[in-house]
Tab-separated table of C-alpha atoms in Angstrom:
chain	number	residue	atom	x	y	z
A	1	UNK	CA	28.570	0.230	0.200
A	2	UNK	CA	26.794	1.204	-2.988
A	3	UNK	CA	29.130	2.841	-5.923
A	4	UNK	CA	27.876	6.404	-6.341
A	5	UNK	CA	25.315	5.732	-9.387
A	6	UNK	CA	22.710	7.959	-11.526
A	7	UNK	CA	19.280	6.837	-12.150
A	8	UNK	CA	20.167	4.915	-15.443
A	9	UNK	CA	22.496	2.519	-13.039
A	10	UNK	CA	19.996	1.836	-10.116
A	11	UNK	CA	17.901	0.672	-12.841
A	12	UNK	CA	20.733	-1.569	-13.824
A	13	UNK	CA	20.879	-2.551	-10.002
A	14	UNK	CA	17.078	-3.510	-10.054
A	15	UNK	CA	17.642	-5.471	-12.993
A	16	UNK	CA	20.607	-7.318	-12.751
A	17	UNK	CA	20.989	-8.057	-9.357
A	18	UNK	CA	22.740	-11.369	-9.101
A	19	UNK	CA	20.721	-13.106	-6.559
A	20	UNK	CA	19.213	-16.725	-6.159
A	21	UNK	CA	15.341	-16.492	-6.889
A	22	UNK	CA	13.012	-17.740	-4.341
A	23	UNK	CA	11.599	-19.774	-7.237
A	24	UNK	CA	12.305	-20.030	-11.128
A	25	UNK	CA	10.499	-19.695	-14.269
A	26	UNK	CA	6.843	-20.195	-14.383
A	27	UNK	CA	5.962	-22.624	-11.499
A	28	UNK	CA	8.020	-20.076	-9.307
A	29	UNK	CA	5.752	-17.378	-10.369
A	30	UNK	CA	2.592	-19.114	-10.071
A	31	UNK	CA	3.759	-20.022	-6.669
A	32	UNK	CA	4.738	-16.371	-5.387
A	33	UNK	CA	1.500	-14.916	-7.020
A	34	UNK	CA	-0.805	-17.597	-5.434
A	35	UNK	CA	0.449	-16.478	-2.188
A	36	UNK	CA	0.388	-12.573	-2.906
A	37	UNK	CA	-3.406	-13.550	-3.781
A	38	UNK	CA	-4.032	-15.417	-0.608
A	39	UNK	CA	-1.913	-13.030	1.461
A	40	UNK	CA	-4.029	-9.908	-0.024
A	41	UNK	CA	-7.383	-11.835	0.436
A	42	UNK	CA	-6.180	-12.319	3.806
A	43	UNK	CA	-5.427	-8.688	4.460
A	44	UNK	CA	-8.675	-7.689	2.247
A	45	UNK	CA	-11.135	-9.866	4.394
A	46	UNK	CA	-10.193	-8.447	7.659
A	47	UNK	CA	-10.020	-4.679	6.737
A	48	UNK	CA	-13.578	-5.054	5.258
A	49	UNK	CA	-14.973	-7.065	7.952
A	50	UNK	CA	-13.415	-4.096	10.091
A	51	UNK	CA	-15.032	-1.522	8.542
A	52	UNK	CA	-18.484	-3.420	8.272
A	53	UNK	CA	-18.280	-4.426	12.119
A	54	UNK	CA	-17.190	-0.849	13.051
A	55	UNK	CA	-19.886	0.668	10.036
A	56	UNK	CA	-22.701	-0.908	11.780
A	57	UNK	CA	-21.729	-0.372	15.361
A	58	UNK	CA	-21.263	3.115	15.256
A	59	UNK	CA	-23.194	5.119	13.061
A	60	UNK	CA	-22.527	7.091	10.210
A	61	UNK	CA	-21.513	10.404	11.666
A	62	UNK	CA	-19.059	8.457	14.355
A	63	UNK	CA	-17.281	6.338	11.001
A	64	UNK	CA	-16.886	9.353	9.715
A	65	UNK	CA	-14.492	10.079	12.758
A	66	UNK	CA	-12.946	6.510	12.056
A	67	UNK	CA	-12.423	6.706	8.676
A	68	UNK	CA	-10.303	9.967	9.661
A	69	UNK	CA	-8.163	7.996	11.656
A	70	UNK	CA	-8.011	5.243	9.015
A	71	UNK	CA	-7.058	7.526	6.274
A	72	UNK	CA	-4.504	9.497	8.930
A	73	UNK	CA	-2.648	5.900	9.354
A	74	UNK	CA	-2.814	5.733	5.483
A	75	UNK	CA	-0.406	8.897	5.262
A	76	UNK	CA	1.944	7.609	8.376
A	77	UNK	CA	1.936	4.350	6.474
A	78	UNK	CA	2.969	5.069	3.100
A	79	UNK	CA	5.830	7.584	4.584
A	80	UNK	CA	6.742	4.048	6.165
A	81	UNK	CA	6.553	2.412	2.981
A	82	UNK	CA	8.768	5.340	0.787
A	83	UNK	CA	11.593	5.258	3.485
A	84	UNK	CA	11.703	1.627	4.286
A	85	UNK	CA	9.701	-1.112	3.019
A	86	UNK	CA	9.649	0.394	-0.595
A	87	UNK	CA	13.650	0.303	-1.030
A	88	UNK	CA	13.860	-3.163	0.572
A	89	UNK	CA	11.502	-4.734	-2.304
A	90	UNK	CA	13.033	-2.793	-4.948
A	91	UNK	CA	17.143	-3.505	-4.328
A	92	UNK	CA	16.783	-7.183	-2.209
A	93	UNK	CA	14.197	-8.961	-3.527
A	94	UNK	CA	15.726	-12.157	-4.380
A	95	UNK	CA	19.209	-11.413	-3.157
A	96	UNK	CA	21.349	-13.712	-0.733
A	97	UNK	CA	19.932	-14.825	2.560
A	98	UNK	CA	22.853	-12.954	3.942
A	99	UNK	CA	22.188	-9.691	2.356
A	100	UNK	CA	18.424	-9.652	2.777
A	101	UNK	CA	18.774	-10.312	6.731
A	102	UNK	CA	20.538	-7.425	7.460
A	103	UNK	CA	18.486	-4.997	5.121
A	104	UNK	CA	15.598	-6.496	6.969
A	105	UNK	CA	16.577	-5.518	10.192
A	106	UNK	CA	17.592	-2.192	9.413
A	107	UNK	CA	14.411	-2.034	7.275
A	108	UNK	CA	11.774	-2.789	9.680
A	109	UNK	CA	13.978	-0.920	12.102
A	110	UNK	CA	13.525	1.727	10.202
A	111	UNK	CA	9.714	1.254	10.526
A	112	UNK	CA	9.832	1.329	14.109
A	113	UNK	CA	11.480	5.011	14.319
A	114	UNK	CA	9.008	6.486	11.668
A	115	UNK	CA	6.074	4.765	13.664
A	116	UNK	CA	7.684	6.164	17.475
A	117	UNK	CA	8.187	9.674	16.004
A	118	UNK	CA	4.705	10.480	14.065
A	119	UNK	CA	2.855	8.493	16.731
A	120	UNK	CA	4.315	10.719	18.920
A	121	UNK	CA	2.632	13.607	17.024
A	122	UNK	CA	-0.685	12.177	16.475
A	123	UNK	CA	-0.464	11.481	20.214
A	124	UNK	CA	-0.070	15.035	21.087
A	125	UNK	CA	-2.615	16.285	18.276
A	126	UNK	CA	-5.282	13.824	19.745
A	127	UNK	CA	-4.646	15.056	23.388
A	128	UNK	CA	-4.920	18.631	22.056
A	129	UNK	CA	-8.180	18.556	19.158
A	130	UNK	CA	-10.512	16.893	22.490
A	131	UNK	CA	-13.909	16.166	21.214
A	132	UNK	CA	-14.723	13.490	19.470
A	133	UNK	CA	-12.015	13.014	17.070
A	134	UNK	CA	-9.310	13.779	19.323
A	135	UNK	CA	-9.314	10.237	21.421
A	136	UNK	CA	-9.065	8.534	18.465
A	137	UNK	CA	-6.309	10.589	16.874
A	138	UNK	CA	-4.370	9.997	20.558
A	139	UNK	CA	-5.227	6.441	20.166
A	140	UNK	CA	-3.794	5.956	16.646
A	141	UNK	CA	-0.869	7.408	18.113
A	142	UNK	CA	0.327	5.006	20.434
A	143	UNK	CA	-0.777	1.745	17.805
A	144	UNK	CA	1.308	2.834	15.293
A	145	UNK	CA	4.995	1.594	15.878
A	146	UNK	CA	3.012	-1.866	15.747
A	147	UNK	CA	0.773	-0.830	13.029
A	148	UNK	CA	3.811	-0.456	10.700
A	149	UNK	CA	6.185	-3.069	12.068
A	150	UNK	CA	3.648	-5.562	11.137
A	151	UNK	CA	3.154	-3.665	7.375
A	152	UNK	CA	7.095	-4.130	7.216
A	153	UNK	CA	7.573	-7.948	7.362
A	154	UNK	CA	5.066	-8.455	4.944
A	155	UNK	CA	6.932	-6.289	2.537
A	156	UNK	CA	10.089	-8.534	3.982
A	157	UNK	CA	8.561	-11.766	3.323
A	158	UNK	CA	7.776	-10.703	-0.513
A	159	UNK	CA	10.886	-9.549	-1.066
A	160	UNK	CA	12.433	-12.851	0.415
A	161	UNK	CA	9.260	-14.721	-2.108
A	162	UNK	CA	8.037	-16.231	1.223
A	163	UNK	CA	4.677	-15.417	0.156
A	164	UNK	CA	3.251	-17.837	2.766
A	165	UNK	CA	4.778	-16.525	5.853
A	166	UNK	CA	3.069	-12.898	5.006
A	167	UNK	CA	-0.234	-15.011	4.391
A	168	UNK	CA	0.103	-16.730	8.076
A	169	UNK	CA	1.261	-12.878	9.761
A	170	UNK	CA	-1.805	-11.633	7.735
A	171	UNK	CA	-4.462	-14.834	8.940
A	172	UNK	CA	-2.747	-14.151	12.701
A	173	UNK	CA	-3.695	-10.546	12.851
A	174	UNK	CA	-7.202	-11.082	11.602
A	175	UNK	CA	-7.146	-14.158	14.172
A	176	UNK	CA	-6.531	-11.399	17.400
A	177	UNK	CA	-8.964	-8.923	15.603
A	178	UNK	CA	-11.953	-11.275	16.308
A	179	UNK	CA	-11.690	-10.889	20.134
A	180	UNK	CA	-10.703	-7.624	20.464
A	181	UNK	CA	-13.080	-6.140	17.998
A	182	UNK	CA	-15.865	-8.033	20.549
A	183	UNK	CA	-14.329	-6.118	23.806
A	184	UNK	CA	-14.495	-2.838	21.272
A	185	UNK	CA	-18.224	-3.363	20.566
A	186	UNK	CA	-19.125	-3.468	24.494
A	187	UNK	CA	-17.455	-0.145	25.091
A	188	UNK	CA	-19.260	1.251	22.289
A	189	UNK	CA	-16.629	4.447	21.185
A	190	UNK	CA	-14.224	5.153	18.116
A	191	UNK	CA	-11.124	5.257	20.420
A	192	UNK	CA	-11.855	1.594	21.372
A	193	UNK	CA	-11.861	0.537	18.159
A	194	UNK	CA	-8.829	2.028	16.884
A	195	UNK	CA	-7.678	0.192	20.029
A	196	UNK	CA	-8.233	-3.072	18.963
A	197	UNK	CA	-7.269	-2.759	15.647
A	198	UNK	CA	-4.068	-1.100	16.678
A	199	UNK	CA	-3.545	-3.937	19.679
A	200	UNK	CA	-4.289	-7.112	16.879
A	201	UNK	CA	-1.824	-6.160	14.641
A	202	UNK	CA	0.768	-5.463	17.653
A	203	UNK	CA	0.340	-8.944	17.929
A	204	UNK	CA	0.804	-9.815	14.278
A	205	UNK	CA	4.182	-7.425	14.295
A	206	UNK	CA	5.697	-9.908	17.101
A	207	UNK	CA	4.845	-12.922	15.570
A	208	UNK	CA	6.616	-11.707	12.476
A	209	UNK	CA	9.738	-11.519	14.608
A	210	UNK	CA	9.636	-14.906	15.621
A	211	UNK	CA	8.772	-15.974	11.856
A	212	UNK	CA	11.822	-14.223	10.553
A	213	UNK	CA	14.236	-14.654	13.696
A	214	UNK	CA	15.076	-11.335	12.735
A	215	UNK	CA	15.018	-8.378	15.447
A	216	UNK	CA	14.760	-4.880	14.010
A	217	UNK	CA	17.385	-2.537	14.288
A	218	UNK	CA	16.504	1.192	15.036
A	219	UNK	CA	20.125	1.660	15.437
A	220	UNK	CA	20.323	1.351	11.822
A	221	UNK	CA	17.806	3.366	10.627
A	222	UNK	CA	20.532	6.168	9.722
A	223	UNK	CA	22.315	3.751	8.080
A	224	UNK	CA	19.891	2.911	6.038
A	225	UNK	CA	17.970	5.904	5.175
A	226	UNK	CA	21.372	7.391	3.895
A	227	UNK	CA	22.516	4.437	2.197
A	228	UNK	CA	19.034	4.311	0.098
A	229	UNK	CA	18.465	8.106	-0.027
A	230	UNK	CA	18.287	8.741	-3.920
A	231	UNK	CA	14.952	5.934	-3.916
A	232	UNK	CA	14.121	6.219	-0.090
A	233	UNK	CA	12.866	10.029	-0.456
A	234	UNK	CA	11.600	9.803	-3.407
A	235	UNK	CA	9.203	7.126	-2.726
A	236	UNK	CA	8.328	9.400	0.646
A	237	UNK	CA	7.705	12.150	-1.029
A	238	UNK	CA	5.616	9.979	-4.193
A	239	UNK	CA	3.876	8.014	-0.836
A	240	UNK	CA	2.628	10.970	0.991
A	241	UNK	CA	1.274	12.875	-2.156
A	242	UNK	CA	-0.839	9.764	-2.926
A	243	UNK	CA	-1.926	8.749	0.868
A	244	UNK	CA	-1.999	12.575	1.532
A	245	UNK	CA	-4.227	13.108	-1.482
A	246	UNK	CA	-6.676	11.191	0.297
A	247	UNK	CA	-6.506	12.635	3.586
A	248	UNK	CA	-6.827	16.530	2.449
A	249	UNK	CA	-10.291	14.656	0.051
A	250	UNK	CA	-11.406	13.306	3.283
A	251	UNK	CA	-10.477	16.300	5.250
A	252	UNK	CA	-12.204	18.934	3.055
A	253	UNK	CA	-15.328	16.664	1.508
A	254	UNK	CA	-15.994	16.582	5.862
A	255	UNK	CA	-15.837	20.709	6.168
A	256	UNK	CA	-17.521	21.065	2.346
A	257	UNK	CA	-20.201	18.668	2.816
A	258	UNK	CA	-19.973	17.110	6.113
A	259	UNK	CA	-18.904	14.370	8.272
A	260	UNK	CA	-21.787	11.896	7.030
A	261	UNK	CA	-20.423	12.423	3.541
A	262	UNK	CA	-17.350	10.987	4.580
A	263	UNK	CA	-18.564	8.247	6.364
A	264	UNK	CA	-20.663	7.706	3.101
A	265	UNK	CA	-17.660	7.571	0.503
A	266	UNK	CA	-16.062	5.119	3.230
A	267	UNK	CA	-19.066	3.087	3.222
A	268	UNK	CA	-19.243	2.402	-0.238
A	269	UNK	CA	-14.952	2.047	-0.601
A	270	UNK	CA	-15.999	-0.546	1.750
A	271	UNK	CA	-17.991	-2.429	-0.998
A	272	UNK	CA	-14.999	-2.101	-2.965
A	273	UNK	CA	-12.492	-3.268	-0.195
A	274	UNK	CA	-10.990	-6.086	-1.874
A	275	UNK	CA	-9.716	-4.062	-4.387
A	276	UNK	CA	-8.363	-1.371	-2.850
A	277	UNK	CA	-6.551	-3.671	-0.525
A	278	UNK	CA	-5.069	-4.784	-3.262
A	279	UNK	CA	-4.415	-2.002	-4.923
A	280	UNK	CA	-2.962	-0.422	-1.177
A	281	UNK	CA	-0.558	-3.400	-1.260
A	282	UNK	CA	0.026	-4.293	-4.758
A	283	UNK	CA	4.324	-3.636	-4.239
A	284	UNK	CA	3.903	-6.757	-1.434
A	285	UNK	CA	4.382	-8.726	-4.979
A	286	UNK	CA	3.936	-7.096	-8.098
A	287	UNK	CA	7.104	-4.938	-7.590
A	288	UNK	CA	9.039	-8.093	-6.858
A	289	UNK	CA	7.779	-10.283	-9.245
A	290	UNK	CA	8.175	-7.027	-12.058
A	291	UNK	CA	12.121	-7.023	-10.884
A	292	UNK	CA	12.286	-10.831	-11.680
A	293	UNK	CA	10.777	-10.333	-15.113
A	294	UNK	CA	13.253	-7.395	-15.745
A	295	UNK	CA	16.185	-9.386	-14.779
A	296	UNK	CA	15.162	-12.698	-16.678
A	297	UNK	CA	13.225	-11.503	-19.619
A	298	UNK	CA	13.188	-7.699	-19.847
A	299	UNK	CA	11.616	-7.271	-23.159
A	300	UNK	CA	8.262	-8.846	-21.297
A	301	UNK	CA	8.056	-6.252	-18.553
A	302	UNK	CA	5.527	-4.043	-20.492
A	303	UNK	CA	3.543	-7.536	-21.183
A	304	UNK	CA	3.293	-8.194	-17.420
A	305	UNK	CA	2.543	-4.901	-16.343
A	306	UNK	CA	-0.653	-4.425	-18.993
A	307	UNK	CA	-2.019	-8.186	-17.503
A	308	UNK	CA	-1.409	-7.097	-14.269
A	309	UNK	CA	-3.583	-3.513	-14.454
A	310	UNK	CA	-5.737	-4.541	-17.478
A	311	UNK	CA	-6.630	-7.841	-14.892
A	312	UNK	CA	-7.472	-5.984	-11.858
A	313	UNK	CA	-9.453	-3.132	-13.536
A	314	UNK	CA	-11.940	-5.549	-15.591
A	315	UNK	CA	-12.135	-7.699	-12.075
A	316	UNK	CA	-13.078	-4.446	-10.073
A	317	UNK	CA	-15.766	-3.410	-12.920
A	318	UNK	CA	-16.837	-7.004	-12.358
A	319	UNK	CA	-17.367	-6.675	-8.804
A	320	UNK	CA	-18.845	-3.139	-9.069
A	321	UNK	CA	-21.353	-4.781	-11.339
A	322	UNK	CA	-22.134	-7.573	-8.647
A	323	UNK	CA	-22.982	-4.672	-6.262
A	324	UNK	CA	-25.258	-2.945	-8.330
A	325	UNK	CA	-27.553	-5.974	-8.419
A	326	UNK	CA	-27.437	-6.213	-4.176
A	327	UNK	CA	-30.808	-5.842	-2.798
A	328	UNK	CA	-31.471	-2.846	-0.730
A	329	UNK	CA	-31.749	-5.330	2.271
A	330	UNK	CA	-28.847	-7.467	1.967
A	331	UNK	CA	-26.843	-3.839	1.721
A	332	UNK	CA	-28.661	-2.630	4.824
A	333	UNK	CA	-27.789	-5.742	6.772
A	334	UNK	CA	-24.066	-5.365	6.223
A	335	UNK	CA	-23.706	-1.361	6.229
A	336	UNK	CA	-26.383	-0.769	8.432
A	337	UNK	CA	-27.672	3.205	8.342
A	338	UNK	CA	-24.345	3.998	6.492
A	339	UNK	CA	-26.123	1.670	2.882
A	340	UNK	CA	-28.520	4.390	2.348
A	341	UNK	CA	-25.739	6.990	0.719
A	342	UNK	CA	-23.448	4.858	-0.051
A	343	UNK	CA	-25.058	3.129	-2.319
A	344	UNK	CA	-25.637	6.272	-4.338
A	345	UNK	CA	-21.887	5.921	-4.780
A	346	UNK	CA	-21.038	2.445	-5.953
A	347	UNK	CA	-21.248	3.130	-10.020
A	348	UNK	CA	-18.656	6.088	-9.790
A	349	UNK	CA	-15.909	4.838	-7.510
A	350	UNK	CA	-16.271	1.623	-8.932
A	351	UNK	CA	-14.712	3.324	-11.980
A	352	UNK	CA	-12.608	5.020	-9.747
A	353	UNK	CA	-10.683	2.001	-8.547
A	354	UNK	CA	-10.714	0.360	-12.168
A	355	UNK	CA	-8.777	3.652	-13.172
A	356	UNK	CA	-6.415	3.177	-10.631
A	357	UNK	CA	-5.822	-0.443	-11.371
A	358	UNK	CA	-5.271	0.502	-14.608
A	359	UNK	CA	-2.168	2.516	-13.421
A	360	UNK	CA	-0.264	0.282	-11.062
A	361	UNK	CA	0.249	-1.974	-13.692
A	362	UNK	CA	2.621	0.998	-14.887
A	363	UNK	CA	3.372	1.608	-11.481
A	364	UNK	CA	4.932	-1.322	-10.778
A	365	UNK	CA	6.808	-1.435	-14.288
A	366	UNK	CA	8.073	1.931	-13.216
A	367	UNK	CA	9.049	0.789	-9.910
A	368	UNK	CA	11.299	-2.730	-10.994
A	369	UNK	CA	13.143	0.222	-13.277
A	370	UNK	CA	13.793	2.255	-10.432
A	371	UNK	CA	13.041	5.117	-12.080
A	372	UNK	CA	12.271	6.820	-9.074
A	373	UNK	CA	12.320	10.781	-10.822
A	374	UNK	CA	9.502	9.406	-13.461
A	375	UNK	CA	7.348	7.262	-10.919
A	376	UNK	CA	7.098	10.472	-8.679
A	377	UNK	CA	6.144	12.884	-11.066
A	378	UNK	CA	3.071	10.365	-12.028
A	379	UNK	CA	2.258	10.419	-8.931
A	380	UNK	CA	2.478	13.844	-7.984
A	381	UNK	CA	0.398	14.403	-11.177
A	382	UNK	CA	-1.884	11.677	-10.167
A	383	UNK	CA	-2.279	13.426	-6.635
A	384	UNK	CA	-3.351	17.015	-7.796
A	385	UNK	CA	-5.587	15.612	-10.222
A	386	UNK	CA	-7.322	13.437	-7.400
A	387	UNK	CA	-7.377	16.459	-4.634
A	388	UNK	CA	-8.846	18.438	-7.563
A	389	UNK	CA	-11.291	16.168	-8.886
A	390	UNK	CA	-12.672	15.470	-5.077
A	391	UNK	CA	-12.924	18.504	-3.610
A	392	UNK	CA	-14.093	20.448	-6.891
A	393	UNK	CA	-17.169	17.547	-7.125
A	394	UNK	CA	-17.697	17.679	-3.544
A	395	UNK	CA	-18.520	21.737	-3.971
A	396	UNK	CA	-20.543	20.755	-7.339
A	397	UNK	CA	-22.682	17.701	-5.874
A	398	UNK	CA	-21.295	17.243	-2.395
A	399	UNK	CA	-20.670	12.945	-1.857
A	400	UNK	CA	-21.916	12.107	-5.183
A	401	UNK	CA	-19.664	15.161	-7.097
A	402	UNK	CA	-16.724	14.005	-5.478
A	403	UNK	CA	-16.942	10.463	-6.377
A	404	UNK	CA	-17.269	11.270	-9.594
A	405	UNK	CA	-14.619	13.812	-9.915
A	406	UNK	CA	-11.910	11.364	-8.353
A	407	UNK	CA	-13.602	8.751	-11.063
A	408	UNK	CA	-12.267	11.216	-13.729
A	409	UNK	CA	-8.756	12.134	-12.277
A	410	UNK	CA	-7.894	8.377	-11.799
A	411	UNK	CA	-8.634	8.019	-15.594
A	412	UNK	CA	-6.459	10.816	-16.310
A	413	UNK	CA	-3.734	9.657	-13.901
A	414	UNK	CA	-3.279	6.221	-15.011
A	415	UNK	CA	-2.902	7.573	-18.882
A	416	UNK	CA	0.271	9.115	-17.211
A	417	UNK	CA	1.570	6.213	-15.727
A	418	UNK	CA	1.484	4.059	-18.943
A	419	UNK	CA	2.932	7.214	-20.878
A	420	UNK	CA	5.837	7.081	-18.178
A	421	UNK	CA	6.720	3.449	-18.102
A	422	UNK	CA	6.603	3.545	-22.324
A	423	UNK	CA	9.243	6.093	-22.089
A	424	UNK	CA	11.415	4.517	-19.566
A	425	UNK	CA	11.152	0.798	-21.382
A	426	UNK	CA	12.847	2.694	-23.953
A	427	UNK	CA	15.595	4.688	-22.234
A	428	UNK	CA	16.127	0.967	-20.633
A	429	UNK	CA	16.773	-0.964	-23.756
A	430	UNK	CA	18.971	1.742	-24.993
A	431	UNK	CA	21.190	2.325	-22.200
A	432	UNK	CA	24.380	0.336	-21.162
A	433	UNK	CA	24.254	-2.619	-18.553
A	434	UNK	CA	27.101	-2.131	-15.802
A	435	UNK	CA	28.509	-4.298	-13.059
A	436	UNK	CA	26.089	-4.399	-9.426
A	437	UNK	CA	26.421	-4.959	-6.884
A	438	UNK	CA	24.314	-5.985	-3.838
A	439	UNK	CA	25.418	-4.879	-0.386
């Protein structure tokens, strides 16, 4: 059991945990990072090619109803995330085999229970809305124990710095998406291909038992919910504002300016996809690898943390300026009717996501600390600021407004973060190191 700590000694924990590496000093690092990079690329190719495939088979109006669902599993994921996955990385990343096996299984067991009981209630929700969103909502539903499973040994495999083995889970899920997104296409609706995403990555969640040899535990799920309760709920509660944020954008940009406006902003986050893939998984190994740093050379966390946001930010400006130059044509052939508006809509949430890039450097500083009570404040900052900046735009200039008004509150956001982490580097190097342990 854990000694009863305050906030100042989990950070200790985080930072002094007494493990054995997966890797050591800068040829570890490389390693670990080269496979976070192919692992995300992995994971970034086949949600784009997803949202392309579906994009140009549907329509705009019926990816609106798709990118509902999509940002609904969002929220059910990151409350997956705060109570599972996100403790895991931040206390046994690194530790003995011994102890990481048995937070795994209680972990991804963990995973399992959130998945059962809110697919239950999407279920049910879908079964009562009818129309055209409901299937899809019902649909969601059942895919989700799968769905998160699979999102939990990837967390397990970065916390273990088996990089590779979440790259393979990753490459077999796209694999099974191939032939199911083909049997999708030939039925022709938005509850089909929820299906087969929801089915491929059911098959990517059993593989990762038989990479691991680990079988979850949903019998443990108490266990471990009360044994990581002063991180577990905080993350939940910082996960949902930031995946919820989204959903209640989404949600009122479709009743402000209609469904098409949502399938638009989709459309052109879809141009963007490899970023905010990234940026969606960036704890897979920049938590982890920010721990490391903290326990072997604290006094460069802040160093790693700037590279880390002040890199992705000037490579999503990069990209953004790529699509700017993309012939009308080219954009056509790989949105299809959705490339007329969301075009409009590249230069703004292109700044957007370099915002937010911007801030999970600090994030992720923020996160090695454990500092759960300053992380969720940023974020809860960072969420009002977003739902605020969307919704107001979306009344002001409908698709376009709201891009540009979450392009603001991302700025804002991330000055937060950075203002957060500076003050908890500081309460760090002044405050005592105790004795942890890790069981």
């Amino acid at each position: 059991m854990r000694p009863v700590s305050t906030e100042g000694d989990k950070t200790r924990t985080a930072a002094r945990t007494t493990a054995r590496p997966a890797g050591s000093g800068r040829r570890g690092l490389v390693g670990r990072l080269s496979w976070g990079l192919a692992d995300q690329a992995a994971s970034s190719i086949s949600n784009f090619a997803v949202g392309i495939y579906v994009a140009r088979s549907l329509g705009v109006t019926a990816f609106g109803v798709f990118s509902l669902a999509w940002v609904t599993y969002g929220v059910v994921l990151n409350v997956s995330r705060g109570l599972a996955t996100d403790p895991l990385v931040v206390r046994f990343s690194g530790v003995p085999e011994a102890s990481w096996r048995g937070a795994v299984a209680r972990s991804s067991g963990t995973a399992l229970c959130v998945g059962a009981a809110l697919g239950t209630t999407c279920l049910l929700a879908g079964l009562t809305l009818g129309g055209s969103v409901g299937p899809a909502f019902a649909c969601l539903g059942v895919m989700l124990p799968g769905l998160l499973l699979q999102d939990a040994w990837r967390f397990s495999f970065f916390a273990a710095g088996a990089g590779r083995k979440a790259f393979v889970n990753d490459v077999v899920w796209g694999v099974a998406l191939v032939p199911a997104m083909v049997v999708a296409a030939r039925v022709g609706s938005v509850a089909a291909f929820v299906l087969a995403w929801g089915a491929s990555a059911a098959v990517a969640a059993a593989y990762g038992c038989l990479q691991s040899g680990i079988r979850p535990r949903p019998s443990g799920a108490r266990d471990w919910l009360r044994e990581q309760r002063d991180l577990g709920y905080r993350y939940l509660v910082e996960n949902v504002s930031l995946s919820g944020a989204s959903q209640l954008r989404a949600y009122g940009l479709g009743v402000i300016a209609g469904i098409g406006a949502v399938g638009a902003v989709r459309g052109a986050e879809l141009l963007l996809g490899p970023f905010l893939a990234v940026l969606m998984g960036l704890s897979l190994v920049t938590v982890p690898e920010a721990a490391r740093v903290l326990r072997q050379a604290p006094r460069r966390l802040a160093k790693f943390c700037l590279l880390l946001g002040g890199g992705q930010a000037a490579a999503a400006l990069l990209w953004g300026g790529a699509l700017l130059l993309t012939p009308d044509r080219l954009g056509a052939l790989a949105l299809g009717d959705v490339w007329p508006s969301a075009s409009r809509l590249i230069v703004p949430i292109t700044l957007g996501v370099a915002g937010a890039s911007l801030g999970t450097g600090a994030a992720a500083g923020l996160r090695a600390l454990a500092a759960a009570r300053r992380s969720l404040r940023c974020q809860l900052f960072a969420s009002v600021c977003y739902v605020g900046g969307g919704l107001g735009g979306a009344v002001a200039a409908g698709a376009v407004g709201s891009a540009w008004g979450v392009a603001a509150a991302t700025v804002c956001g991330s000055a937060v973060w950075w203002l957060h982490l500076r003050s908890a580097l500081r309460e760090h190097r002044q405050e005592p190191i105790r004795e942890v342990r890790t069981s």
